Amino acid sequence: MEKNISAIYDKNTVEFVTVAAEFCGFLERTGEMKRRPFVDKALKLLPLLYLKASLLPEYAERMDEFDPETFVTEGDYERVRAGVAALMGRYDDYLDVFLDDMAYSDTPICQTISEGLADIYQSVKDFICVYQLGLGRTMNDALVVCRENFSEFWGQRLLNVMRALHDVKYNVRQETEEDADGPLPAVFDADANYTEDDLYEGLDTGEDE
């Protein structure tokens, strides 16, 4: 029993809790953000969350027969999903091939970044809420459940969402029409007759918003 309980105070567990809490708070504040800063921060938080989850102690085993209590309601899930969907707009959809349903499909299946992030949020937030209760046995079992869910479900979902967010940040076809954050940069045309003023125009657009 002492070995199991020690897992909840393991250095890797504590670090995962810290990153997980930051991730959940980040998704709960989508109404305060614009798309580009959101995508930038998500692409920093998600790999860190994956790393810390992959380092969770594997020696912990369930101590009680039943799963720990869950805290994320359907309304909580939908608020996170809808907040991200509104922020991402037309960039929310992406094609996914890493799904169980692909066994019955010859083509990629349409997924959304918002639903993927909400799925991760639900599992991680449930663990955080139980961990904050400070009850050893329950904390231990919540840790085991979170680790199992990471292995079986939300770890792959996290990687899929990262791929989609990477595409939004770096590979979105260099569109020039305005979106929610203003126009995306146009592709430089080496054959155009640019003036010196044209070349220097907009150098300050990389400043943080």
Tab-separated table of C-alpha atoms in Angstrom:
chain	number	residue	atom	x	y	z
A	1	MET	CA	0.000	0.000	0.000
A	2	GLU	CA	2.821	2.427	0.845
A	3	LYS	CA	4.293	1.884	-2.609
A	4	ASN	CA	0.955	2.710	-4.240
A	5	ILE	CA	0.356	5.811	-2.124
A	6	SER	CA	3.881	7.053	-2.830
A	7	ALA	CA	2.999	7.299	-6.543
A	8	ILE	CA	0.745	10.286	-5.932
A	9	TYR	CA	3.668	12.253	-4.477
A	10	ASP	CA	6.178	11.069	-7.042
A	11	LYS	CA	8.086	13.945	-8.676
A	12	ASN	CA	6.698	13.035	-12.104
A	13	THR	CA	3.132	12.974	-10.772
A	14	VAL	CA	3.482	16.405	-9.181
A	15	GLU	CA	4.934	17.829	-12.397
A	16	PHE	CA	2.087	16.307	-14.414
A	17	VAL	CA	-0.448	17.859	-12.030
A	18	THR	CA	1.164	21.271	-12.507
A	19	VAL	CA	1.094	21.091	-16.305
A	20	ALA	CA	-2.402	19.552	-16.349
A	21	ALA	CA	-3.772	22.354	-14.173
A	22	GLU	CA	-2.236	24.958	-16.503
A	23	PHE	CA	-3.706	23.174	-19.529
A	24	CYS	CA	-7.201	23.068	-18.027
A	25	GLY	CA	-7.062	26.723	-16.988
A	26	PHE	CA	-5.872	27.629	-20.480
A	27	LEU	CA	-8.890	25.948	-22.116
A	28	GLU	CA	-11.243	27.592	-19.619
A	29	ARG	CA	-10.009	31.030	-20.720
A	30	THR	CA	-10.575	30.754	-24.473
A	31	GLY	CA	-13.032	33.650	-24.376
A	32	GLU	CA	-10.146	35.973	-23.493
A	33	MET	CA	-7.888	34.923	-26.389
A	34	LYS	CA	-7.424	35.396	-30.116
A	35	ARG	CA	-6.768	32.512	-32.466
A	36	ARG	CA	-3.076	32.959	-33.155
A	37	PRO	CA	-1.931	33.306	-29.519
A	38	PHE	CA	-4.211	30.378	-28.651
A	39	VAL	CA	-2.645	28.135	-31.304
A	40	ASP	CA	0.865	29.212	-30.302
A	41	LYS	CA	0.342	28.406	-26.628
A	42	ALA	CA	-1.523	25.159	-27.342
A	43	LEU	CA	1.440	23.968	-29.409
A	44	LYS	CA	3.685	24.572	-26.397
A	45	LEU	CA	1.407	23.093	-23.727
A	46	LEU	CA	0.311	19.927	-25.539
A	47	PRO	CA	3.748	18.358	-26.059
A	48	LEU	CA	4.627	19.155	-22.449
A	49	LEU	CA	1.401	17.540	-21.256
A	50	TYR	CA	2.158	14.459	-23.367
A	51	LEU	CA	5.690	14.222	-21.988
A	52	LYS	CA	4.604	14.518	-18.358
A	53	ALA	CA	1.785	11.991	-18.840
A	54	SER	CA	4.209	9.505	-20.403
A	55	LEU	CA	6.375	9.747	-17.262
A	56	LEU	CA	3.600	8.987	-14.749
A	57	PRO	CA	4.594	6.170	-12.364
A	58	GLU	CA	3.674	2.764	-13.767
A	59	TYR	CA	3.932	0.918	-10.473
A	60	ALA	CA	0.698	2.396	-9.106
A	61	GLU	CA	-2.221	-0.053	-9.041
A	62	ARG	CA	-5.888	0.411	-8.232
A	63	MET	CA	-6.752	0.160	-4.566
A	64	ASP	CA	-10.556	0.285	-4.758
A	65	GLU	CA	-13.005	-1.640	-6.901
A	66	PHE	CA	-14.900	1.331	-8.309
A	67	ASP	CA	-13.659	4.222	-10.439
A	68	PRO	CA	-13.119	7.569	-8.693
A	69	GLU	CA	-15.813	10.221	-8.884
A	70	THR	CA	-15.945	12.348	-12.030
A	71	PHE	CA	-16.436	16.107	-11.906
A	72	VAL	CA	-16.615	17.393	-15.489
A	73	THR	CA	-20.283	17.722	-16.453
A	74	GLU	CA	-21.735	17.684	-19.941
A	75	GLY	CA	-22.128	21.447	-19.622
A	76	ASP	CA	-18.455	21.891	-18.675
A	77	TYR	CA	-17.393	19.775	-21.652
A	78	GLU	CA	-19.614	21.702	-24.043
A	79	ARG	CA	-18.378	25.103	-22.795
A	80	VAL	CA	-14.795	24.112	-23.517
A	81	ARG	CA	-15.664	22.567	-26.881
A	82	ALA	CA	-17.808	25.516	-27.986
A	83	GLY	CA	-15.215	28.045	-26.813
A	84	VAL	CA	-12.443	26.427	-28.838
A	85	ALA	CA	-14.749	25.924	-31.850
A	86	ALA	CA	-15.685	29.612	-31.867
A	87	LEU	CA	-12.033	30.616	-31.603
A	88	MET	CA	-10.827	28.278	-34.362
A	89	GLY	CA	-13.685	29.044	-36.754
A	90	ARG	CA	-13.207	27.452	-40.161
A	91	TYR	CA	-9.874	25.977	-39.039
A	92	ASP	CA	-11.530	23.714	-36.466
A	93	ASP	CA	-12.078	20.754	-38.834
A	94	TYR	CA	-9.328	18.375	-39.886
A	95	LEU	CA	-9.043	14.912	-41.440
A	96	ASP	CA	-7.899	12.092	-39.171
A	97	VAL	CA	-6.714	8.581	-39.990
A	98	PHE	CA	-5.806	7.424	-36.461
A	99	LEU	CA	-9.286	6.334	-35.385
A	100	ASP	CA	-10.854	2.962	-34.634
A	101	ASP	CA	-13.549	3.804	-37.196
A	102	MET	CA	-10.895	3.867	-39.929
A	103	ALA	CA	-11.081	0.056	-39.962
A	104	TYR	CA	-14.441	0.512	-41.717
A	105	SER	CA	-13.523	3.479	-43.922
A	106	ASP	CA	-11.285	3.942	-46.966
A	107	THR	CA	-10.994	7.691	-46.462
A	108	PRO	CA	-9.934	9.955	-43.572
A	109	ILE	CA	-12.650	10.903	-41.098
A	110	CYS	CA	-13.443	14.534	-40.314
A	111	GLN	CA	-12.615	15.505	-36.735
A	112	THR	CA	-12.481	18.820	-34.889
A	113	ILE	CA	-9.749	20.390	-32.822
A	114	SER	CA	-12.375	21.610	-30.358
A	115	GLU	CA	-13.764	18.157	-29.625
A	116	GLY	CA	-10.286	16.658	-29.345
A	117	LEU	CA	-9.197	19.277	-26.808
A	118	ALA	CA	-12.459	18.897	-24.877
A	119	ASP	CA	-11.902	15.114	-24.680
A	120	ILE	CA	-8.410	15.645	-23.250
A	121	TYR	CA	-9.739	18.312	-20.886
A	122	GLN	CA	-12.421	15.991	-19.511
A	123	SER	CA	-10.002	13.227	-18.535
A	124	VAL	CA	-7.311	15.539	-17.185
A	125	LYS	CA	-9.711	17.809	-15.289
A	126	ASP	CA	-11.387	14.832	-13.586
A	127	PHE	CA	-7.977	13.708	-12.347
A	128	ILE	CA	-7.043	17.212	-11.156
A	129	CYS	CA	-10.301	17.576	-9.219
A	130	VAL	CA	-9.805	14.241	-7.441
A	131	TYR	CA	-6.161	15.011	-6.732
A	132	GLN	CA	-7.128	18.289	-5.079
A	133	LEU	CA	-9.326	16.430	-2.594
A	134	GLY	CA	-6.212	15.084	-0.883
A	135	LEU	CA	-7.580	11.574	-0.193
A	136	GLY	CA	-4.738	9.110	-0.739
A	137	ARG	CA	-6.567	6.048	-2.017
A	138	THR	CA	-8.832	8.066	-4.295
A	139	MET	CA	-5.921	10.121	-5.594
A	140	ASN	CA	-4.023	6.934	-6.355
A	141	ASP	CA	-6.905	5.386	-8.293
A	142	ALA	CA	-7.525	8.631	-10.200
A	143	LEU	CA	-3.856	8.603	-11.180
A	144	VAL	CA	-4.137	5.030	-12.472
A	145	VAL	CA	-7.312	5.839	-14.433
A	146	CYS	CA	-5.730	8.966	-15.966
A	147	ARG	CA	-2.630	7.005	-16.966
A	148	GLU	CA	-4.771	4.248	-18.530
A	149	ASN	CA	-6.901	6.791	-20.395
A	150	PHE	CA	-3.763	8.472	-21.689
A	151	SER	CA	-2.443	5.168	-23.011
A	152	GLU	CA	-5.729	4.043	-24.543
A	153	PHE	CA	-7.389	7.250	-25.696
A	154	TRP	CA	-6.372	10.811	-25.061
A	155	GLY	CA	-2.645	10.438	-25.758
A	156	GLN	CA	-3.390	9.634	-29.402
A	157	ARG	CA	-6.067	12.328	-29.493
A	158	LEU	CA	-3.504	14.846	-28.246
A	159	LEU	CA	-1.073	13.935	-31.034
A	160	ASN	CA	-3.817	14.201	-33.655
A	161	VAL	CA	-4.825	17.660	-32.418
A	162	MET	CA	-1.207	18.788	-32.399
A	163	ARG	CA	-0.866	17.799	-36.045
A	164	ALA	CA	-3.979	19.821	-36.902
A	165	LEU	CA	-2.806	22.851	-34.914
A	166	HIS	CA	0.612	22.646	-36.556
A	167	ASP	CA	-1.118	22.779	-39.933
A	168	VAL	CA	-3.098	25.852	-38.866
A	169	LYS	CA	0.062	27.620	-37.706
A	170	TYR	CA	2.438	26.725	-40.525
A	171	ASN	CA	0.691	25.205	-43.536
A	172	VAL	CA	-2.614	26.962	-44.056
A	173	ARG	CA	-2.073	27.612	-47.787
A	174	GLN	CA	-0.802	31.165	-47.224
A	175	GLU	CA	-4.300	32.624	-47.518
A	176	THR	CA	-4.433	36.393	-47.909
A	177	GLU	CA	-8.059	37.082	-47.044
A	178	GLU	CA	-8.850	38.536	-43.656
A	179	ASP	CA	-9.770	36.226	-40.780
A	180	ALA	CA	-10.645	36.909	-37.170
A	181	ASP	CA	-7.109	38.141	-36.434
A	182	GLY	CA	-6.570	40.116	-39.634
A	183	PRO	CA	-4.960	39.106	-42.911
A	184	LEU	CA	-2.468	36.285	-43.106
A	185	PRO	CA	0.863	37.254	-44.707
A	186	ALA	CA	0.937	37.005	-48.501
A	187	VAL	CA	3.569	34.948	-50.282
A	188	PHE	CA	6.553	37.010	-51.482
A	189	ASP	CA	6.595	37.285	-55.277
A	190	ALA	CA	10.157	37.529	-56.574
A	191	ASP	CA	8.918	38.833	-59.944
A	192	ALA	CA	6.892	41.712	-58.538
A	193	ASN	CA	8.217	45.267	-58.767
A	194	TYR	CA	8.461	46.020	-55.046
A	195	THR	CA	9.727	49.351	-53.782
A	196	GLU	CA	11.972	49.625	-50.735
A	197	ASP	CA	9.005	50.882	-48.703
A	198	ASP	CA	6.999	47.808	-49.722
A	199	LEU	CA	9.729	45.481	-48.458
A	200	TYR	CA	9.951	47.137	-45.044
A	201	GLU	CA	6.218	47.618	-44.578
A	202	GLY	CA	4.771	45.539	-41.770
A	203	LEU	CA	8.026	44.513	-40.059
A	204	ASP	CA	6.422	45.239	-36.692
A	205	THR	CA	3.568	42.769	-37.216
A	206	GLY	CA	5.452	40.057	-35.328
A	207	GLU	CA	4.981	41.852	-31.999
A	208	ASP	CA	2.831	40.124	-29.398
A	209	GLU	CA	-0.774	41.119	-29.347
